[in-house]
Coordinates of C-alpha atoms in Angstrom, one line a residue:
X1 CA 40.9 -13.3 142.9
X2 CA 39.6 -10.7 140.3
X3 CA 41.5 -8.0 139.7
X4 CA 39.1 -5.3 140.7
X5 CA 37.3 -7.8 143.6
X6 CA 38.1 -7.2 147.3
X7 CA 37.9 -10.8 149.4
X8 CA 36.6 -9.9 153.1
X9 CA 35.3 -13.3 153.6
X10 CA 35.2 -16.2 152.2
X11 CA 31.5 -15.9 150.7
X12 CA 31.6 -12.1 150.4
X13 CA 33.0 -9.7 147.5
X14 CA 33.5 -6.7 147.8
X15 CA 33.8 -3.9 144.9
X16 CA 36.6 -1.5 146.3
X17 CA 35.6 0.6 143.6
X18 CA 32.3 1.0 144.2
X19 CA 33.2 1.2 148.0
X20 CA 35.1 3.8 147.2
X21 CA 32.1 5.8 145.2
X22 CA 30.3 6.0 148.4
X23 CA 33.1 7.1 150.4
X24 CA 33.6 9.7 147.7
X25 CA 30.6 10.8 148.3
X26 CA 30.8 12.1 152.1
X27 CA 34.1 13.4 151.3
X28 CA 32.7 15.3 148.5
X29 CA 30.5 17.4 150.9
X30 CA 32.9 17.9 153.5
X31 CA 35.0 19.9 151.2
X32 CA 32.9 21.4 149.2
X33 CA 31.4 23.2 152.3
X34 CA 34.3 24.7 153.5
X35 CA 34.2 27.1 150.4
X36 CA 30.6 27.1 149.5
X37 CA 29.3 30.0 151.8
X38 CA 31.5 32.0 150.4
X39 CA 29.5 33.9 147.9
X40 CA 26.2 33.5 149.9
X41 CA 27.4 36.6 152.4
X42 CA 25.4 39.4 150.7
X43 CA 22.4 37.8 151.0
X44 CA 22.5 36.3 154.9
X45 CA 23.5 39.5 155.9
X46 CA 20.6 41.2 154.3
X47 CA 18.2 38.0 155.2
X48 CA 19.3 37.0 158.7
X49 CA 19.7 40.9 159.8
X50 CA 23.4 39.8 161.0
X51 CA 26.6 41.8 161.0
X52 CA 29.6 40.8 158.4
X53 CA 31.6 39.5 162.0
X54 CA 28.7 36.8 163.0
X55 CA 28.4 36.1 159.3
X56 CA 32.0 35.2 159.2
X57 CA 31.4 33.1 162.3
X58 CA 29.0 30.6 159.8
X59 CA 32.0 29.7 158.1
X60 CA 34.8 30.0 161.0
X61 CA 32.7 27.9 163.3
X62 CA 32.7 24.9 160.4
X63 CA 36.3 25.0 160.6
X64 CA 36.7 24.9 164.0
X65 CA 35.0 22.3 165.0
X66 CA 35.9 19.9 161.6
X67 CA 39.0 20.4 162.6
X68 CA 39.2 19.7 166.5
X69 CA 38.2 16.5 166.7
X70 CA 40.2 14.9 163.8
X71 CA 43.0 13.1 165.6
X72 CA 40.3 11.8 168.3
X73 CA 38.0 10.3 165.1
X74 CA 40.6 8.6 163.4
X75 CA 41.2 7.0 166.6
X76 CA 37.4 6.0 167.1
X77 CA 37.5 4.7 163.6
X78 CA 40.3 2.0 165.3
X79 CA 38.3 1.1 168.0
X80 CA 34.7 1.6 166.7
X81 CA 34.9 0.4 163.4
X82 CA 35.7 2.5 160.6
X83 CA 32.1 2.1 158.8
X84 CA 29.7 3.0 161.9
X85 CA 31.7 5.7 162.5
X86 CA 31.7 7.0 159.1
X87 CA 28.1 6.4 158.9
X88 CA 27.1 8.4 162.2
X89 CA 29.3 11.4 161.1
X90 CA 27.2 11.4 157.4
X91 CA 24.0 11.2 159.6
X92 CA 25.1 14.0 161.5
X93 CA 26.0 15.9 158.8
X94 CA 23.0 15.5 156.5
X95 CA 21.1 16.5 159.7
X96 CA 22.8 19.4 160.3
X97 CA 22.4 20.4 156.4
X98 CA 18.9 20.3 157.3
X99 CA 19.2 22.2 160.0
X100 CA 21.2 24.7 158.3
X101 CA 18.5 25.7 155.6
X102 CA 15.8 25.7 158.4
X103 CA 17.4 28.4 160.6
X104 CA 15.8 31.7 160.4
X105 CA 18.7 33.4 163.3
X106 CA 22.2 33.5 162.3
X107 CA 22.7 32.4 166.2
X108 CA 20.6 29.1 164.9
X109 CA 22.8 29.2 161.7
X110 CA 26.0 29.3 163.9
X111 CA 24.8 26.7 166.0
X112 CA 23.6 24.1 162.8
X113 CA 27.3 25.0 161.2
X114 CA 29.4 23.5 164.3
X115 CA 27.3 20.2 164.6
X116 CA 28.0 19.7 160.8
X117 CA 32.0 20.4 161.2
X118 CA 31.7 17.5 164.1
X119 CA 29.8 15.4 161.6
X120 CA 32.5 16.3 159.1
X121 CA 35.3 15.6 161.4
X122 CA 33.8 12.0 162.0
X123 CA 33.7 11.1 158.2
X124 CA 37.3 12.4 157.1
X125 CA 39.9 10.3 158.3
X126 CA 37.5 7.0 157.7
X127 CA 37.7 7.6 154.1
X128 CA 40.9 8.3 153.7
X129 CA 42.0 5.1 156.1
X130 CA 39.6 2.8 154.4
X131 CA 41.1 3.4 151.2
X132 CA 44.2 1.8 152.5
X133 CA 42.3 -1.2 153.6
X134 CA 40.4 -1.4 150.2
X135 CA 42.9 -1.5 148.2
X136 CA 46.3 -3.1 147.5
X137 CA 49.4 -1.2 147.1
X138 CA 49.8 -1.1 143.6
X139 CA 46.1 0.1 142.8
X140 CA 46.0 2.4 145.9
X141 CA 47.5 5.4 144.2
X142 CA 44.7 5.5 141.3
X143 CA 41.8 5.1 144.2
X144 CA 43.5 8.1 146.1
X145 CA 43.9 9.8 142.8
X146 CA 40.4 10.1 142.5
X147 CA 39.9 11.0 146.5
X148 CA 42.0 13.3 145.9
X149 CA 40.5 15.1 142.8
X150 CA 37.0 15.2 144.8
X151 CA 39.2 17.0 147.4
X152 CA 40.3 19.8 144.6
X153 CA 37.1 19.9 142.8
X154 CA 34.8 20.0 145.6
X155 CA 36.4 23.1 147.0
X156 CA 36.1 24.6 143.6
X157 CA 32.5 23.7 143.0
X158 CA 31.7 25.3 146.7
X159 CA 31.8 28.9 145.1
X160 CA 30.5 27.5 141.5
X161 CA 27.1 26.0 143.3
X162 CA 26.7 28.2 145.7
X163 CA 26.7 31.0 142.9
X164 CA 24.3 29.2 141.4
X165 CA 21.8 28.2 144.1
X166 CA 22.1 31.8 146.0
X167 CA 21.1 33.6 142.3
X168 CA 18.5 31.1 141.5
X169 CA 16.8 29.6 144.8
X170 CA 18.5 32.2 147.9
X171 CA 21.0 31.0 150.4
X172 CA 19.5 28.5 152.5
X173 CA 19.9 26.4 149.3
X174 CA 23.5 26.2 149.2
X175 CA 22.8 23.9 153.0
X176 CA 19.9 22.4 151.7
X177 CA 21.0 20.7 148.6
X178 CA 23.3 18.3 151.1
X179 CA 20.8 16.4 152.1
X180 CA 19.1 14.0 149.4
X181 CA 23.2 14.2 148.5
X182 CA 23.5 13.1 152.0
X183 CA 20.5 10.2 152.1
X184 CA 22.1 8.9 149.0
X185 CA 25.5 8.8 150.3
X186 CA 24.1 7.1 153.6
X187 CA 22.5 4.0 151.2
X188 CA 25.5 3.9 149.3
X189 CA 27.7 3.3 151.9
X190 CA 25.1 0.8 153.3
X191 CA 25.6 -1.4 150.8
X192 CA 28.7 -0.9 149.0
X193 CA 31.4 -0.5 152.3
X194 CA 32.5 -3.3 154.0
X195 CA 32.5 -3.6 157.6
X196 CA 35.1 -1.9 159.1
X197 CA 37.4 -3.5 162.4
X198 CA 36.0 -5.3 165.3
X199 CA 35.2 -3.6 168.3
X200 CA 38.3 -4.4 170.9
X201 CA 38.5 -3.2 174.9
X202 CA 42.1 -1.6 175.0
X203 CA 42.1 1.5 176.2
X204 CA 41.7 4.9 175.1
X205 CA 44.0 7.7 175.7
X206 CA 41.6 10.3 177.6
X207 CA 44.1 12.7 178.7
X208 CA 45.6 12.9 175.0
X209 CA 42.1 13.5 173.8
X210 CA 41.5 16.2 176.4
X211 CA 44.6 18.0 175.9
X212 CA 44.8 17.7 172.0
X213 CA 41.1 18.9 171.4
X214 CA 41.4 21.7 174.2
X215 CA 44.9 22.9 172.6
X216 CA 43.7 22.8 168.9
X217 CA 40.5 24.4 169.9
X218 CA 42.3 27.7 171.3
X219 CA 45.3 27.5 168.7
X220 CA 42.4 27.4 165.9
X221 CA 40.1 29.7 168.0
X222 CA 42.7 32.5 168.2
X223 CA 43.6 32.2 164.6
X224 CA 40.8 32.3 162.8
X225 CA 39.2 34.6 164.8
X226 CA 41.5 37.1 166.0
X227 CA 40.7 39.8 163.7
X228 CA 37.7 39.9 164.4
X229 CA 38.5 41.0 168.2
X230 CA 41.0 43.2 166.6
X231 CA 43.7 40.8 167.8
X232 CA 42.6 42.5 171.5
X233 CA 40.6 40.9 174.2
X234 CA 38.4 38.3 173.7
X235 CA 36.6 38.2 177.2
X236 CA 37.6 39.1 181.1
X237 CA 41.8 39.4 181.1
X238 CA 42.2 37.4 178.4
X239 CA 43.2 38.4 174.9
X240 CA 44.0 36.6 171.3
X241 CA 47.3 36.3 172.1
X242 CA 46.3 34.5 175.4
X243 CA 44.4 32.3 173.6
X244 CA 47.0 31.2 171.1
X245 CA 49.9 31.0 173.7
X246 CA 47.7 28.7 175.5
X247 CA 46.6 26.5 172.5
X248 CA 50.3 26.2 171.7
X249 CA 51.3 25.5 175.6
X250 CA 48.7 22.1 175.7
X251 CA 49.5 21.0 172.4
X252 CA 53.5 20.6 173.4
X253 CA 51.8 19.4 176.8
X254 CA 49.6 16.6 174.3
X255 CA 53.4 16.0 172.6
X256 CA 54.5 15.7 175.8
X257 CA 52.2 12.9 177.0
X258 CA 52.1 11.0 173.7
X259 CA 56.2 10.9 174.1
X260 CA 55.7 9.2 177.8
X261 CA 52.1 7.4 177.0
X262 CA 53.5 3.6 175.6
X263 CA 50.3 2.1 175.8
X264 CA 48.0 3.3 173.3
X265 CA 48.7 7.1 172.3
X266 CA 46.2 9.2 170.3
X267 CA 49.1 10.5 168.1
X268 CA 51.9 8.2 167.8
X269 CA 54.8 9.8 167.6
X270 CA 56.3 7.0 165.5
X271 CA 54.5 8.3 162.9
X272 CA 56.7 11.1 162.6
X273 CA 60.0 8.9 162.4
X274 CA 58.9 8.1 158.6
X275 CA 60.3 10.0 156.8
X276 CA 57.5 10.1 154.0
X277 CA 54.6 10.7 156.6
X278 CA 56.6 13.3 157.8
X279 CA 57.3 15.5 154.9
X280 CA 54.2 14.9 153.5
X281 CA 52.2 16.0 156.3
X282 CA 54.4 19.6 156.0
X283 CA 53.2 19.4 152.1
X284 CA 49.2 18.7 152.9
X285 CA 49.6 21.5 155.8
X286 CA 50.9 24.1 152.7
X287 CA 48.5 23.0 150.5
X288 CA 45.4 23.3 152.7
X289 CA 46.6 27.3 153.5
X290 CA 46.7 27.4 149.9
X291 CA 43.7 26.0 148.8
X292 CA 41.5 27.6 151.4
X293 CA 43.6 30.9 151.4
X294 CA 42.8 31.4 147.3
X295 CA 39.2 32.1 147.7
X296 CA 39.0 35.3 150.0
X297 CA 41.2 37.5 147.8
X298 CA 40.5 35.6 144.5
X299 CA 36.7 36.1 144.8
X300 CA 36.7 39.9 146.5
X301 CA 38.7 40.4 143.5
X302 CA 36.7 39.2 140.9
X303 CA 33.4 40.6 142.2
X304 CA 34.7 44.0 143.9
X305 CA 36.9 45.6 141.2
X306 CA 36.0 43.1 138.2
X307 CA 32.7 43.7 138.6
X308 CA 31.7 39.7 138.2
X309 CA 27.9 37.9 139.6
X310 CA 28.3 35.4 142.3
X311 CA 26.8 32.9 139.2
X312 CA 29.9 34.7 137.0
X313 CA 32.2 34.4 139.4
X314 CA 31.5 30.4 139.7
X315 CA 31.5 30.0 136.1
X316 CA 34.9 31.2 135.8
X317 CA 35.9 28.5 138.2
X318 CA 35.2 25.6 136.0
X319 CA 38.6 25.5 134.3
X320 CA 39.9 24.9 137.7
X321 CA 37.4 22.2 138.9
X322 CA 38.0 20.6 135.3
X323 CA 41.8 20.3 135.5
X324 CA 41.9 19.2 139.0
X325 CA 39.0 16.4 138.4
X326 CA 41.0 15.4 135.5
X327 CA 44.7 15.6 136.8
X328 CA 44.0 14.0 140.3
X329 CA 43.0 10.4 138.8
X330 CA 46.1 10.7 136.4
X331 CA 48.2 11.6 139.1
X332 CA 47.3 9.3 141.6
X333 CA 47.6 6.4 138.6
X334 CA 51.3 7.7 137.7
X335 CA 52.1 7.5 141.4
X336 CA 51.6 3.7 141.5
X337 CA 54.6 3.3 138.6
X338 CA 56.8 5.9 139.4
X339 CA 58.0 7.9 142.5
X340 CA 55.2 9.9 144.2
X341 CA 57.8 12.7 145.2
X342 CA 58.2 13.5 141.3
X343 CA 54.4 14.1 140.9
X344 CA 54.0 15.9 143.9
X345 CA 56.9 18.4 143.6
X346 CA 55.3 18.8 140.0
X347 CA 52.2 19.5 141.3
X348 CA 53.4 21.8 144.0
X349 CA 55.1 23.5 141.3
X350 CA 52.1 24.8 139.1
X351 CA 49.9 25.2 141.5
X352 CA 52.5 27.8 142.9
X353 CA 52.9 28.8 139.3
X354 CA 49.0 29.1 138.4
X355 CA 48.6 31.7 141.8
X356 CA 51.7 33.7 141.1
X357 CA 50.0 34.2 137.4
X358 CA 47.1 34.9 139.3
X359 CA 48.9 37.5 141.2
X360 CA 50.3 39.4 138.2
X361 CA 46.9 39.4 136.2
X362 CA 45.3 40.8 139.5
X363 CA 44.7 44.5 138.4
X364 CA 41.5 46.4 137.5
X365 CA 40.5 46.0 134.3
X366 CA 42.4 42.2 133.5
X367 CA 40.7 39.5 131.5
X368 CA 38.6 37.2 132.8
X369 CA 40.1 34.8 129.9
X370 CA 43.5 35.0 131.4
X371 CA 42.3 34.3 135.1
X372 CA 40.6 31.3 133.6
X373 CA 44.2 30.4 132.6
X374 CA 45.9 30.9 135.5
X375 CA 43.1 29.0 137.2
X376 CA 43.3 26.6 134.6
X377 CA 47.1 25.8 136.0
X378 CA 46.7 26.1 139.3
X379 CA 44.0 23.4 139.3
X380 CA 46.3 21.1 137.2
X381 CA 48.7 21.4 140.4
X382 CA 46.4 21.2 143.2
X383 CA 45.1 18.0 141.7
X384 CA 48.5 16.7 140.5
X385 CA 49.6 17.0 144.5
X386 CA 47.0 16.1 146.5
X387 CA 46.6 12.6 145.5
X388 CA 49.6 10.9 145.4
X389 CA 50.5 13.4 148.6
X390 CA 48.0 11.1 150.6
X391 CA 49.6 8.0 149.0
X392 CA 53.2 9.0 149.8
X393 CA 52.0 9.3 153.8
X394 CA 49.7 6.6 154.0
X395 CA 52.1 4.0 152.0
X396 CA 53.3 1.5 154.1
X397 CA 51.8 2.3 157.6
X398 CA 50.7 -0.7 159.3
X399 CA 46.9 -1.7 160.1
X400 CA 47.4 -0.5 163.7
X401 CA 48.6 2.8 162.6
X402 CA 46.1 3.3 159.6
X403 CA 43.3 5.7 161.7
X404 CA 46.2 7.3 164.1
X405 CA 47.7 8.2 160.4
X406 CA 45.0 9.4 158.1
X407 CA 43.6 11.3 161.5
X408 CA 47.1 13.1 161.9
X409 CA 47.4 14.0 158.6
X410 CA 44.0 14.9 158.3
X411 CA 44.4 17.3 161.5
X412 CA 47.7 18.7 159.8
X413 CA 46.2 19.6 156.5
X414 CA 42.9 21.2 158.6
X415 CA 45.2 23.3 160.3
X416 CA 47.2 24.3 157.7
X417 CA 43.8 25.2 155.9
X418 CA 43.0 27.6 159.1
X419 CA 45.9 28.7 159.2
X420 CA 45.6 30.2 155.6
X421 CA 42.2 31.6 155.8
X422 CA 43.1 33.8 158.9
X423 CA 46.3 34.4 157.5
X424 CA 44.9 35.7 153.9
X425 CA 42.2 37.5 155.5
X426 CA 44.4 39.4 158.0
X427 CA 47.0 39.9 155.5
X428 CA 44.3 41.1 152.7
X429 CA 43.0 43.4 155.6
X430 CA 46.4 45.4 156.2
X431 CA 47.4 45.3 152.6
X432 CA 44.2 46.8 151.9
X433 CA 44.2 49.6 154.4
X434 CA 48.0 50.6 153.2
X435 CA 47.0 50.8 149.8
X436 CA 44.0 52.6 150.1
X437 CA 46.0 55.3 152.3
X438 CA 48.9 55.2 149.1
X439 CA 46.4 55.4 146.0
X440 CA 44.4 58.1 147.9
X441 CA 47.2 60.6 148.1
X442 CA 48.3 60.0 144.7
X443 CA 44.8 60.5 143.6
X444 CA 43.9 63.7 145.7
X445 CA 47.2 65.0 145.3
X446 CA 45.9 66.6 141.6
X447 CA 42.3 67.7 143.2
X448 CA 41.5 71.3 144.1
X449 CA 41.8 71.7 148.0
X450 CA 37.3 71.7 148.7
X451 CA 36.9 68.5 146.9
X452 CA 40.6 67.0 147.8
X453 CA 39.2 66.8 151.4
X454 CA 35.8 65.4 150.9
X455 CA 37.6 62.9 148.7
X456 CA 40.4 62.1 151.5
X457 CA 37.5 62.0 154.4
X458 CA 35.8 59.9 152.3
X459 CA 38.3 57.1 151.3
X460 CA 39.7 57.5 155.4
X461 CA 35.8 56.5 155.9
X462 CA 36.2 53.6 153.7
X463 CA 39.7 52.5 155.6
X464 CA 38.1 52.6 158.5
X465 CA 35.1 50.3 158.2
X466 CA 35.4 47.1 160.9
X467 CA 36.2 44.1 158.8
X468 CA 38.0 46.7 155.9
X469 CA 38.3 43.7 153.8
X470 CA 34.7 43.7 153.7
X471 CA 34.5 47.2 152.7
X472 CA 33.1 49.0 149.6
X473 CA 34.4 53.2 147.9
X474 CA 32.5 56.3 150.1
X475 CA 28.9 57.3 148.5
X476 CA 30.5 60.6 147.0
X477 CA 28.9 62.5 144.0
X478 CA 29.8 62.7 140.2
X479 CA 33.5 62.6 139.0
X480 CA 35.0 61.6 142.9
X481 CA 32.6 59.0 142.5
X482 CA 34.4 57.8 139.8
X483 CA 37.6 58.6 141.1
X484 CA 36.9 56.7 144.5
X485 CA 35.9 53.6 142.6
X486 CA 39.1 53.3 140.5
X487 CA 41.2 54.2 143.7
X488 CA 39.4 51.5 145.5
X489 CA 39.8 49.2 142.7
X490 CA 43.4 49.8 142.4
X491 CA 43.5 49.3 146.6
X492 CA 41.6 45.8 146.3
X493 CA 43.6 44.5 143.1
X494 CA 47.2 45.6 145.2
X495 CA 45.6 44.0 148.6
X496 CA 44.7 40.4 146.5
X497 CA 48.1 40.1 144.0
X498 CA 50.6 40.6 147.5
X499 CA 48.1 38.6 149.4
X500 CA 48.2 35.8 146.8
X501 CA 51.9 36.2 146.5
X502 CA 52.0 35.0 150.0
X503 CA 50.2 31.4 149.0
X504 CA 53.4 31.5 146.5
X505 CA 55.7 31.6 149.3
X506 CA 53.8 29.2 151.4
X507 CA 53.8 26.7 148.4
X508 CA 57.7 27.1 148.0
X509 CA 58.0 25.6 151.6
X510 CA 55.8 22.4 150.7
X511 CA 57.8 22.0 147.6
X512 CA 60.8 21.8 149.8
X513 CA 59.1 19.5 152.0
X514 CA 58.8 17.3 148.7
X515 CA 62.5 17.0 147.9
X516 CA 62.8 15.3 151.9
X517 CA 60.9 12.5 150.8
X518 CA 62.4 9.1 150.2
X519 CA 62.0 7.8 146.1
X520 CA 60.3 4.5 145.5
X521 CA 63.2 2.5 145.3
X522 CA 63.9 0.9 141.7
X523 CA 62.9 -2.8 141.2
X524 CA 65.3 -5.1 139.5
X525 CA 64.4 -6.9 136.6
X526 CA 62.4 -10.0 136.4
X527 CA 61.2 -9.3 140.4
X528 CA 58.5 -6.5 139.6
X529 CA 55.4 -8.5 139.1
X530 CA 56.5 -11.0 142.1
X531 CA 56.9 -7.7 144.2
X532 CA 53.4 -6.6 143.3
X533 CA 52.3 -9.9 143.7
X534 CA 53.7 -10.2 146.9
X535 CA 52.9 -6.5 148.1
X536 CA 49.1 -7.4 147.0
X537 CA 48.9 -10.7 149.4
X538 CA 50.5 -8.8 152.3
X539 CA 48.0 -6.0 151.6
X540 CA 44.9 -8.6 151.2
X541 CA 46.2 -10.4 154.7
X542 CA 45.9 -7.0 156.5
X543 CA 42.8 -6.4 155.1
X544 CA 40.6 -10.0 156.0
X545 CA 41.4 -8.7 159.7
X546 CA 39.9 -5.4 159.5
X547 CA 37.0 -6.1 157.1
X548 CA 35.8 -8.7 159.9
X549 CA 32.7 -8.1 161.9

């Protein structure tokens, strides 16, 4: 068999690497809108007449529902097919794209955003699965290393392209451009995918998918959107905190039922008796709160007190789409030689590195030059991890596991990525309020007392505002003007370097999680290429199987 050929039958070919380009593809969009609306706020709240709290919604309500229904699509990829399934969530997505850019209410908008995260949600755990069907275990790590640098740069390039499109073509752009990306993807995967597994009749667990997808929708409802109910009541009796005990009560119930369902569980828990599944399901849950927890305090801080365009702002994100495109094939490569553990605690490592630079540069007035270094770093790291994280997990799961796993550790990282938005947001919220109280003491402290009060009722304004992340200095007149602007600077820049300190932190616990995972054990001498050879046969026997229509 050639070396980059896929058999699936005995008349049929297939390319995994050009499977893999169309897979790449949908993945590619799911990612890169969870950052993209971003930088597009300004101008849908000016355009759609909304508030900054249903603005926020556009973007919360993607999450939510991409994230719900991960465990249950990996499942459906098992019984469906992987291929169809992938295919209707693309349709569904490009749809909703459409959709998006049409609406002309932000309840529309809303409503457009949730059927893309369900679209979304249908399309992630295929690709990840069919990767491990495609490809052998001695080549997977390279074909994961470059799913995994689409990962990294597509969340980078959200905020570069939507820069772009919002200063050049307005918002409804940034939802637009998905769909001839969309169409394209659809044909490519028409013709380049194999089929994916037969359909089969065994059962399907209905009680796990009700109490998984009703738990994960509270747990993620109540986090991500607590603050904006000011963590009280969100309707009736109930409260945030309701909410989230709730979530957290059905999801120990879903445990629960997986522990005692032996037939065919939605999440089996023998997936969590690997070790290297295990810890690297803690290390994808870190980095997705780090990844998605960068932007909010990264990009208020590079447009509110250094002054940068949306279009600026994107540009000085390249460095850390570039490193992370480049390091994520390199990475994933390396991972098929050596240990994955090494190159993921590396990876962990300067990411963690490239924020806490990020953190100590964040101060009003800092070079845009050293940002782009720090960037720089922390894309190196996000792209060194994430691929040969996904090998490290995925390696040596069985066929009958592959959707249960890639769906689980799909779930895992999406939560962790909720997780870290509210988080940031809600940390970047207080920090801001306490510092803005600090610098405006220090700052009225040397006024004279008539303008020392208009000063202090003005920056108390300011602290005030709902959403105070959101917030902008108090329209005051000549020199407090000025003095408001550089005390709300200074607020901002103290708010984002302790709220990016906290990604640090967050980062240290999936480089822990790193150091539980088993090392590739050494081959002995004169067996390595039999051991690949006979690691590529197994792999090719699991695959004729599930590549059957």
């Amino acid at each position: 068999m050639p070396a980059n050929k896929t058999t699936t039958s005995p008349d049929t070919q297939v390319n995994p690497w050009a499977a893999l380009s169309a897979l790449c593809v949908g993945f590619l969009l799911i990612m890169m809108d969870t950052t993209i609306v971003s930088v597009a706020i300004p101008g849908m709240l000016t355009d759609l007449h909304a508030d900054l709290n249903q603005i926020t919604w556009v973007n919360s309500v993607y999450l939510l529902t991409y994230a719900v229904p991960l465990l249950v699509a990996g499942r459906l990829g098992d019984r469906l097919g992987r291929k169809p399934v992938f295919l209707a969530g693309m349709a569904v997505f490009t749809a909703a794209s459409l959709w998006c850019g049409m609406s002309d209410s932000v309840g529309m908008l809303i409503t457009a955003r949730a059927v893309q995260g369900v679209g979304a949600a249908l399309m992630a755990p295929q690709s990840m699965a069919f990767i491990t069907v495609l490809f052998p275990q001695s080549r997977r790590g390279a074909a994961l290393g470059v799913w995994g640098a689409v990962a990294g740069v597509a969340t980078v390039l959200g905020p570069l392209v939507g820069g772009l499109l919002v200063d050049t073509a307005g918002w409804e752009w940034i939802f637009l451009i998905n769909v001839p990306i969309g169409v394209i993807g659809l044909c490519m995967t028409v013709w380049l995918v194999p089929g994916g597994q037969p359909r089969h009749s065994r059962s399907f667990d209905l009680l796990g998918t009700a109490l998984s997808g009703l738990g994960l929708f509270a747990l993620v409802f109540g986090l991500q959107n607590g603050q904006h109910y000011d963590w009280g009541t969100v309707f009736g009796p109930a409260t945030v905190t309701h909410v989230i005990v709730a979530g957290l009560v059905l999801l120990l119930a879903f445990v629960g039922w997986q522990y005692r369902n032996k037939r065919e569980p939605l999440m089996p828990l023998a997936l969590f008796g690997r070790r290297n599944f295990s810890a690297a399901a803690l290390a994808a849950a870190s980095i997705g709160f780090a990844l998605t927890g960068l932007y909010l305090p990264l990009i208020l801080f590079l447009q509110s007190v250094l002054g940068l365009t949306p279009q600026e702002t994107g540009f000085l994100l390249v460095p850390m789409a570039v490193a992370g495109g480049v390091a994520g094939p390199l990475a994933g490569a390396l991972s098929d030689r050596v240990s994955g553990k090494w190159i993921v605690l590396t990876g962990f490592v300067l990411f963690a590195a490239g924020i806490g630079m990020l953190a100590l540069v964040a101060e009003p007035g800092a070079s845009p030059w050293l940002v782009g270094v720090a960037l720089f770093v922390s894309g190196t790291g996000s792209g060194s991890a994430f691929a040969p994280m996904a090998n490290v997990a995925m390696g040596g799961l069985p066929p009958t596991l592959l959707g249960a796993g890639s769906g689980t550790y799909n779930s895992i990282r999406q939560v962790g990525s909720v997780i870290g938005s509210a988080a940031t947001s809600v940390l970047l919220q207080a920090q801001l309020s306490a510092s803005l109280r600090s610098s405006t003491a220090d700052a009225a402290a040397g006024l004279p007392p008539g303008p020392r009060q208009e000063f202090t009722d003005g920056m108390n304004r300011t602290g005030e505002l709902s959403e105070g992340v959101g917030a902008a200095p108090p329209a005051l007149a000549g020199d407090l003007a000025d003095l408001a602007r550089r005390t709300f600077d200074r607020a901002l820049a103290d708010a984002a370097g302790a709220t990016l300190a906290l990604l640090v932190a967050v980062l240290a616990v999936g480089a822990a999680a790193c150091l539980v995972m088993a090392p590739r054990a050494p081959k002995t001498p004169g067996t390595s290429a039999r051991t690949t050879r006979d690691e590529d046969v197994a792999t090719a026997g699991e695959r004729r199987p599930l590549d059957a229509r």
